[in-house]
PDB file of N, CA, C and O in Angstrom:
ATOM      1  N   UNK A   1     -11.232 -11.312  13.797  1.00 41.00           N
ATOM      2  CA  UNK A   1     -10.658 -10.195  13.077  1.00 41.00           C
ATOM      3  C   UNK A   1      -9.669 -10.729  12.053  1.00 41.00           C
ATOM      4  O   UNK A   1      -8.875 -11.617  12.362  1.00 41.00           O
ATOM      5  N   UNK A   2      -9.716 -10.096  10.607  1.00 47.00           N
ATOM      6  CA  UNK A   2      -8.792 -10.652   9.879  1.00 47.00           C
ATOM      7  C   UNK A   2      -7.237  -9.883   9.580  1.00 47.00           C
ATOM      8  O   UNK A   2      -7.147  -8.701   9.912  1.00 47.00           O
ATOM      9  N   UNK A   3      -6.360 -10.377   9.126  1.00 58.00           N
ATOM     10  CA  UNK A   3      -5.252 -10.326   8.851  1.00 58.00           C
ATOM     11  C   UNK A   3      -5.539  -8.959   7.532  1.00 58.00           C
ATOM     12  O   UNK A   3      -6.362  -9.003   6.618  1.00 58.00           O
ATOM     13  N   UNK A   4      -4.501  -7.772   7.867  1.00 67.00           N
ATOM     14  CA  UNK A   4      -4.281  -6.759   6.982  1.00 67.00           C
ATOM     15  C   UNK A   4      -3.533  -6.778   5.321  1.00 67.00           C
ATOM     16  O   UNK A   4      -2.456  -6.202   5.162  1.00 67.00           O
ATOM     17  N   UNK A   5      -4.031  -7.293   4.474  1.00 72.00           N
ATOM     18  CA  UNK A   5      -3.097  -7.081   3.780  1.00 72.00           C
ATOM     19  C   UNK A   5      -1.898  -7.085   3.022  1.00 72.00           C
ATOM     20  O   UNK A   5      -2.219  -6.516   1.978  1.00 72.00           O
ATOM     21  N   UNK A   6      -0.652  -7.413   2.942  1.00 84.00           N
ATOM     22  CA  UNK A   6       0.430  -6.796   3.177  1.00 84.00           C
ATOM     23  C   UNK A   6       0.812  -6.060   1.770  1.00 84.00           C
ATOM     24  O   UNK A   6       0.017  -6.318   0.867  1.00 84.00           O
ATOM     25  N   UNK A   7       1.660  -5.375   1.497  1.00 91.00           N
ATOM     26  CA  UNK A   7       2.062  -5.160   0.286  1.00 91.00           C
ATOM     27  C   UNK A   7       3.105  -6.322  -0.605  1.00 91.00           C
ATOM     28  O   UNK A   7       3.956  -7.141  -0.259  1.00 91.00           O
ATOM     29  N   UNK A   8       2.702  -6.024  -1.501  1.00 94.00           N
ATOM     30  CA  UNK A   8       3.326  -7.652  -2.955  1.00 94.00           C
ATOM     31  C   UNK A   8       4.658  -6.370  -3.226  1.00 94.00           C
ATOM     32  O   UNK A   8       3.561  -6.134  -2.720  1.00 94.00           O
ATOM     33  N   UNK A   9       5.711  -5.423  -3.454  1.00 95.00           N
ATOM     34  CA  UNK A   9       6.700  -5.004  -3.717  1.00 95.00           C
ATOM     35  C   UNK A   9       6.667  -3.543  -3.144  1.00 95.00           C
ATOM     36  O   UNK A   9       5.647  -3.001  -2.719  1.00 95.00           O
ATOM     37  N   UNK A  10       8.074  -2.902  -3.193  1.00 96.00           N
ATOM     38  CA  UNK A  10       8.368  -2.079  -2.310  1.00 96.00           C
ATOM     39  C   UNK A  10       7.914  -0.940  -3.353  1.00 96.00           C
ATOM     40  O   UNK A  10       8.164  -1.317  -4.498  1.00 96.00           O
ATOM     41  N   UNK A  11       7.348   0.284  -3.313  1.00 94.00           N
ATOM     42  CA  UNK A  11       7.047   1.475  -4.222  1.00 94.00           C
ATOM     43  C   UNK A  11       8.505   2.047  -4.528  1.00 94.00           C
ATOM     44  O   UNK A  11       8.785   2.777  -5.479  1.00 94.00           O
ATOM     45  N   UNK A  12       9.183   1.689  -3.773  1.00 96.00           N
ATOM     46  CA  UNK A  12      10.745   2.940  -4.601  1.00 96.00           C
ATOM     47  C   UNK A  12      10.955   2.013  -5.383  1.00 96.00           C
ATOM     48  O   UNK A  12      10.771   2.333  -6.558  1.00 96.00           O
ATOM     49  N   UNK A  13      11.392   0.574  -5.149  1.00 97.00           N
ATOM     50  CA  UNK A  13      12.544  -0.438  -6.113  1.00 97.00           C
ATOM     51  C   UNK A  13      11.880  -1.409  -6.752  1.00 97.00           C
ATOM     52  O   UNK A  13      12.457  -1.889  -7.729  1.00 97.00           O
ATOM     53  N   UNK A  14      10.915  -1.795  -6.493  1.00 96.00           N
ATOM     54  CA  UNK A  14      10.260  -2.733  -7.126  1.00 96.00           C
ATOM     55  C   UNK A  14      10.599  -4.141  -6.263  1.00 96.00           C
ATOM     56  O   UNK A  14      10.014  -5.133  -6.697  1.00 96.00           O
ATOM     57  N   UNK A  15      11.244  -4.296  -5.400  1.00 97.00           N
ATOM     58  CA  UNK A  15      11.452  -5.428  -5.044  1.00 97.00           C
ATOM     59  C   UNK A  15      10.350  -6.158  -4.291  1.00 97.00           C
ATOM     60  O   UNK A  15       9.231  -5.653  -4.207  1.00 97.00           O
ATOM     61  N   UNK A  16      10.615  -7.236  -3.788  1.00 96.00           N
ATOM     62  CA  UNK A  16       9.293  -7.716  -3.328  1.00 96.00           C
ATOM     63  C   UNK A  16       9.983  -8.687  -1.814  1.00 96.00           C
ATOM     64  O   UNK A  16       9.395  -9.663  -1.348  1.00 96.00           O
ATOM     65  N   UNK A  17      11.007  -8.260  -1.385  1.00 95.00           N
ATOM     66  CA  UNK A  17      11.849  -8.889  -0.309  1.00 95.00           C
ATOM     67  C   UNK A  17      11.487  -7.665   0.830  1.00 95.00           C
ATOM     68  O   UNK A  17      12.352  -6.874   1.206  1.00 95.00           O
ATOM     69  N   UNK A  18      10.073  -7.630   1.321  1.00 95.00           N
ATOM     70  CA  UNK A  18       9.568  -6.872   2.437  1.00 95.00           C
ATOM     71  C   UNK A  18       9.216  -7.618   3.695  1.00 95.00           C
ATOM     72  O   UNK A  18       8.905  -8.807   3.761  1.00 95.00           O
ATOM     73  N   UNK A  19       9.315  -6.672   4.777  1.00 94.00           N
ATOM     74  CA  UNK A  19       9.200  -7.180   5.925  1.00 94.00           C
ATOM     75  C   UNK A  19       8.538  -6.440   7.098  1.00 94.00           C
ATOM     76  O   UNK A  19       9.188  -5.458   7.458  1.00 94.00           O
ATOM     77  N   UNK A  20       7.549  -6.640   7.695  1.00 93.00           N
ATOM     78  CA  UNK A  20       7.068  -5.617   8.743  1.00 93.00           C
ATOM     79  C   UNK A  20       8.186  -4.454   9.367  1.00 93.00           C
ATOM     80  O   UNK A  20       9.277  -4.832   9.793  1.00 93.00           O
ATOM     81  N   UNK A  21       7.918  -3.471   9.369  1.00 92.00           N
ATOM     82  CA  UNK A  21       8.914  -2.854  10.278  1.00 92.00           C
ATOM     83  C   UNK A  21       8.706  -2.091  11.692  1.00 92.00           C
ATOM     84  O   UNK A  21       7.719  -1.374  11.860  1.00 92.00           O
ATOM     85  N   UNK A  22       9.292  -2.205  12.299  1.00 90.00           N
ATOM     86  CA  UNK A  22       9.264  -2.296  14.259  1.00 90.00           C
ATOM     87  C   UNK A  22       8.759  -0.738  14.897  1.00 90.00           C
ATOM     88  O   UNK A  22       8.643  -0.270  16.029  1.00 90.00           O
ATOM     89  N   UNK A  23       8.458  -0.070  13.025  1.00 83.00           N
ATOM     90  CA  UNK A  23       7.594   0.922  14.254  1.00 83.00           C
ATOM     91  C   UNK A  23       5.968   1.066  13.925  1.00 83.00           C
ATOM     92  O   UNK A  23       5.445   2.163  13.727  1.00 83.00           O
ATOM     93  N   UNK A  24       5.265  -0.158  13.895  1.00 78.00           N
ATOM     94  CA  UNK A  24       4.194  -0.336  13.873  1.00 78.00           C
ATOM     95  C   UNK A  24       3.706  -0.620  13.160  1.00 78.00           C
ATOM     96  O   UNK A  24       4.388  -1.125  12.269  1.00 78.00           O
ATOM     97  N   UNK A  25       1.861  -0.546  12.862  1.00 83.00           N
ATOM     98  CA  UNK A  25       1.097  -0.815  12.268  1.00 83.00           C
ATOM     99  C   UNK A  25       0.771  -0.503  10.703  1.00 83.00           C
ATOM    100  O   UNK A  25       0.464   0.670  10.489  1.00 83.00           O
ATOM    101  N   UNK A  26       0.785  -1.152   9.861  1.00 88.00           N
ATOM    102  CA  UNK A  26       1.517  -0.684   8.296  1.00 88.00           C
ATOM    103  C   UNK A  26       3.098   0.009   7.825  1.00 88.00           C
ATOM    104  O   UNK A  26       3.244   0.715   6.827  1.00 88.00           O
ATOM    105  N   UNK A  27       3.952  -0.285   8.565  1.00 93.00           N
ATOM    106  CA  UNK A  27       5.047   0.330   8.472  1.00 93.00           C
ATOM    107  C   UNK A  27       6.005  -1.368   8.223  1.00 93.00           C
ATOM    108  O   UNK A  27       6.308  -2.354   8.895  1.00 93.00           O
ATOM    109  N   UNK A  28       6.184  -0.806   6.700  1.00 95.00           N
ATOM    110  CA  UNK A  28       6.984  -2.420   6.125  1.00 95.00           C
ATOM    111  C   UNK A  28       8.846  -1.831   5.718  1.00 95.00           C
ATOM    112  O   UNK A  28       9.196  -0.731   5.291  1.00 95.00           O
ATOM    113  N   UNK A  29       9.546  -2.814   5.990  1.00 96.00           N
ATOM    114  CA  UNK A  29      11.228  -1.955   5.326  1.00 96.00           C
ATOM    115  C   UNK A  29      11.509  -2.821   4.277  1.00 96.00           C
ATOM    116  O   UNK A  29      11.241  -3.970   4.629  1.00 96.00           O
ATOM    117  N   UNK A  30      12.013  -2.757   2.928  1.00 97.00           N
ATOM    118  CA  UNK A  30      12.663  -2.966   1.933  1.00 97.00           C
ATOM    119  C   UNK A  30      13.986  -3.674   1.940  1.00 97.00           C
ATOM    120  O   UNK A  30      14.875  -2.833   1.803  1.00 97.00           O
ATOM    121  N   UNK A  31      14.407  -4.738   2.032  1.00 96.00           N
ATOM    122  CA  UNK A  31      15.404  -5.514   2.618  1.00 96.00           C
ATOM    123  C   UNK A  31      16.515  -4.912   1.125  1.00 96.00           C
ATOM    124  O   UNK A  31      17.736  -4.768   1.172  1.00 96.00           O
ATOM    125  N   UNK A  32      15.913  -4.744   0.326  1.00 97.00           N
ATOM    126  CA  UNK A  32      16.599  -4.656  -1.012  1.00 97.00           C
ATOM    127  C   UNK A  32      17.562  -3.123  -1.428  1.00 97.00           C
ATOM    128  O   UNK A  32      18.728  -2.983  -1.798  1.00 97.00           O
ATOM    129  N   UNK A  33      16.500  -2.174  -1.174  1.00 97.00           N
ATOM    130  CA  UNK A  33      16.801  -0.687  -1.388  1.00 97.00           C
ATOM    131  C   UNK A  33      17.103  -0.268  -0.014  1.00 97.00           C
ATOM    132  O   UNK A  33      17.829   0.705   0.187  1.00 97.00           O
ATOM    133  N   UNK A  34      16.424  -1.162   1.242  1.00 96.00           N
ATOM    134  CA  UNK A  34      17.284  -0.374   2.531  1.00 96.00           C
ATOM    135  C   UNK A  34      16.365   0.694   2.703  1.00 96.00           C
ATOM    136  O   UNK A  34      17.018   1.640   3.145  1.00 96.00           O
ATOM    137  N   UNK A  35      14.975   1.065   2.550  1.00 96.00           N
ATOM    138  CA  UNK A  35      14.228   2.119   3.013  1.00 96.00           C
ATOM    139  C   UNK A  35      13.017   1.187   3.851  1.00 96.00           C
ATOM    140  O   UNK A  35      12.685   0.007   3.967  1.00 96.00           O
ATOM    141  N   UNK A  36      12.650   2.379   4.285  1.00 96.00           N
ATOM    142  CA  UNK A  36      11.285   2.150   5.218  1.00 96.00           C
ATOM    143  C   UNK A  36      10.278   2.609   4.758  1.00 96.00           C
ATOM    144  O   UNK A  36      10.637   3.674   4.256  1.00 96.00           O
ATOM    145  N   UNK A  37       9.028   2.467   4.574  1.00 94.00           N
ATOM    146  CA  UNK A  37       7.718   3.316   4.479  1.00 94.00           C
ATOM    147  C   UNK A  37       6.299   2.561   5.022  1.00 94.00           C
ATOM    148  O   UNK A  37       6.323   1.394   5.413  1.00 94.00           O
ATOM    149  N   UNK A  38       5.328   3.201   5.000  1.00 92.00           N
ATOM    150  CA  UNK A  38       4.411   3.235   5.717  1.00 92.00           C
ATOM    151  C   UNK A  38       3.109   3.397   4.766  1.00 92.00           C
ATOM    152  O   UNK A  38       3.036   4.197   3.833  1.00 92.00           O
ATOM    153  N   UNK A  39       1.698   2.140   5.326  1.00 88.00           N
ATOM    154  CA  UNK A  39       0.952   2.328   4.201  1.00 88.00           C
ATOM    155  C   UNK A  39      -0.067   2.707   5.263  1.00 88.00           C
ATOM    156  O   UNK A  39       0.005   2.377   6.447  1.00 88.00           O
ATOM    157  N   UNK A  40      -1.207   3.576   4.599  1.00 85.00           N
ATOM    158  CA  UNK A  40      -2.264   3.789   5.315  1.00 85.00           C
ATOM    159  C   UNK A  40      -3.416   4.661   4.781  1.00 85.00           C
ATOM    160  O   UNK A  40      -3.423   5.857   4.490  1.00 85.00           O
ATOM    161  N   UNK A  41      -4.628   3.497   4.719  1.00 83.00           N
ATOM    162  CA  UNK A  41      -5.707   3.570   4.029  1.00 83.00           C
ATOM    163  C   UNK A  41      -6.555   4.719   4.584  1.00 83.00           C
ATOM    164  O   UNK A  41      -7.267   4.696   5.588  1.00 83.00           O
ATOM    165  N   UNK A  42      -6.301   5.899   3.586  1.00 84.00           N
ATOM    166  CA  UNK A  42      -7.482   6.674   4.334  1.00 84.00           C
ATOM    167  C   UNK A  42      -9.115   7.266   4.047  1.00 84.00           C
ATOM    168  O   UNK A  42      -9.531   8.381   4.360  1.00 84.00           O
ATOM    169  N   UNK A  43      -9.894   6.151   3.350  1.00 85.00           N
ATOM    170  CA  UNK A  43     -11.143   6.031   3.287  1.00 85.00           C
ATOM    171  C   UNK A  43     -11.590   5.941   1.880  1.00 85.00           C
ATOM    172  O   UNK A  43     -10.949   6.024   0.832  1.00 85.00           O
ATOM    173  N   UNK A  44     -12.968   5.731   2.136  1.00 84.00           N
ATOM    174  CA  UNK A  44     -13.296   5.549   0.633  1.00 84.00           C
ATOM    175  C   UNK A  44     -13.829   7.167  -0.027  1.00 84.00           C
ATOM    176  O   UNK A  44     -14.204   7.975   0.823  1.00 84.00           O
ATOM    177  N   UNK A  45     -13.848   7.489  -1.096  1.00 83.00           N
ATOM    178  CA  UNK A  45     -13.783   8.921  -2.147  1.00 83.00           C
ATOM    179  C   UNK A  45     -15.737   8.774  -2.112  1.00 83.00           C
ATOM    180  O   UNK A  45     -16.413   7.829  -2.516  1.00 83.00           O
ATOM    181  N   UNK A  46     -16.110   9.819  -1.604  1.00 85.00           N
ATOM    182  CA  UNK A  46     -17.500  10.227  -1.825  1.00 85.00           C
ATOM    183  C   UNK A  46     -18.416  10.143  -2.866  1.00 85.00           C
ATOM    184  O   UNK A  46     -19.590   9.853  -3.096  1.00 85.00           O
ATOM    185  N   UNK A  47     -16.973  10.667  -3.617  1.00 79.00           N
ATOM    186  CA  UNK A  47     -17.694  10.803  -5.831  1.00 79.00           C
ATOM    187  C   UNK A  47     -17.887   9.339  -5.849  1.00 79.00           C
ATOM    188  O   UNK A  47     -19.095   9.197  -6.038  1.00 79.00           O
ATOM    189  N   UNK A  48     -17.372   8.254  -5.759  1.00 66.00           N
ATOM    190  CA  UNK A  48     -17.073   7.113  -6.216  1.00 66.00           C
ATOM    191  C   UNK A  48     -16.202   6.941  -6.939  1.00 66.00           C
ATOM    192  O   UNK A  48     -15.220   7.682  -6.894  1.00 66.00           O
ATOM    193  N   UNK A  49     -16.322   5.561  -8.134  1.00 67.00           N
ATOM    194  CA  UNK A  49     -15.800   5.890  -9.022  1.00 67.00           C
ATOM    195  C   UNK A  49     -16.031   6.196 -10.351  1.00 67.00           C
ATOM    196  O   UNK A  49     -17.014   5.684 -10.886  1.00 67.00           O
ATOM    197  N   UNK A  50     -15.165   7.085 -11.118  1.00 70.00           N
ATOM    198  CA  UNK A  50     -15.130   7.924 -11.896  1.00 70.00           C
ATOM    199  C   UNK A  50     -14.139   7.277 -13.268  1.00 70.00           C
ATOM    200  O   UNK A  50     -13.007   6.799 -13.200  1.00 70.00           O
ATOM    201  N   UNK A  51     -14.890   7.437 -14.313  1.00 72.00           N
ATOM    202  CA  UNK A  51     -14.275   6.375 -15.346  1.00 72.00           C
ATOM    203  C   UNK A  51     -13.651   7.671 -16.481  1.00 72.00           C
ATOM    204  O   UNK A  51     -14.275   8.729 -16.567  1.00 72.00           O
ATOM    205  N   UNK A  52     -12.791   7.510 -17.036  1.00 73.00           N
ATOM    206  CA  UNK A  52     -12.254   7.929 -17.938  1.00 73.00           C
ATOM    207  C   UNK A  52     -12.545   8.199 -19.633  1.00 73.00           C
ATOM    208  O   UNK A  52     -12.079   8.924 -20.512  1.00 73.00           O
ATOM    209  N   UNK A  53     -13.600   7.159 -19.509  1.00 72.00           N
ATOM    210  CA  UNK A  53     -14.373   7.420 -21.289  1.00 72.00           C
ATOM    211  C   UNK A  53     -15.453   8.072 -21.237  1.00 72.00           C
ATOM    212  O   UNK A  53     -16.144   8.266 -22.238  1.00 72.00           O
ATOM    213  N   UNK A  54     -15.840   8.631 -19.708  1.00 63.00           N
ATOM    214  CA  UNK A  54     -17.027   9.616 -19.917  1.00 63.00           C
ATOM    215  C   UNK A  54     -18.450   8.380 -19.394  1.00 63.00           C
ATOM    216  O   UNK A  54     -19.582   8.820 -19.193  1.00 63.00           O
ATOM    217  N   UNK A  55     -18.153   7.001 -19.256  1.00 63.00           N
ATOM    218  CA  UNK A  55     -19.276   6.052 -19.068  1.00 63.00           C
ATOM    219  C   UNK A  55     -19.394   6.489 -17.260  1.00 63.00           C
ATOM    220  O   UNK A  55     -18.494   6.856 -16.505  1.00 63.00           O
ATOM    221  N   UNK A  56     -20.556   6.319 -17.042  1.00 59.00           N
ATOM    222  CA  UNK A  56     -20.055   5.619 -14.832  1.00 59.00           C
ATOM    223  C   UNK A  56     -19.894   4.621 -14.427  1.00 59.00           C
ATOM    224  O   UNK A  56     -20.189   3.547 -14.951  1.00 59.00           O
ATOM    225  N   UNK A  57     -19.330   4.842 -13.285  1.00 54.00           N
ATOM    226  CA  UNK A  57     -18.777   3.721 -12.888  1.00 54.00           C
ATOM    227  C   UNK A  57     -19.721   2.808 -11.878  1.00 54.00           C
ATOM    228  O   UNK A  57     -20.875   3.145 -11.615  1.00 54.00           O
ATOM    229  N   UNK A  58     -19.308   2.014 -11.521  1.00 55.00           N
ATOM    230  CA  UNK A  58     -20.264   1.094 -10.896  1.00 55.00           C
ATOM    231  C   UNK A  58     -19.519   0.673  -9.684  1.00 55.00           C
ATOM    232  O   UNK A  58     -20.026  -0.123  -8.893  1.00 55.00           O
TER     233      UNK A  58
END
């Protein structure tokens, strides 16, 4: 089984001084701004994807 991921900077501050946080599974804290949050993938979009100049996507 492989290794998840992690996130490269925090979404409020931009910082990038993150660290797992102790209440589980995708839940990283912000050493910088002092918040907590939580990531979690919830599936892939049916449409696919959908391009913006009107071309499809692939």
């Amino acid at each position: 089984m492989s290794e998840r991921a992690a996130p490269f900077y925090c979404p409020y501050c931009g910082d990038e001084d993150l660290r797992p946080h102790e209440q589980g599974h995708g839940a990283w804290e912000c050493a910088a701004c002092n918040r907590a949050f939580q990531l979690k993938f919830l599936g892939l979009l049916s449409r696919g994807l959908q391009r913006s100049d009107g071309q499809e996507g692939t």
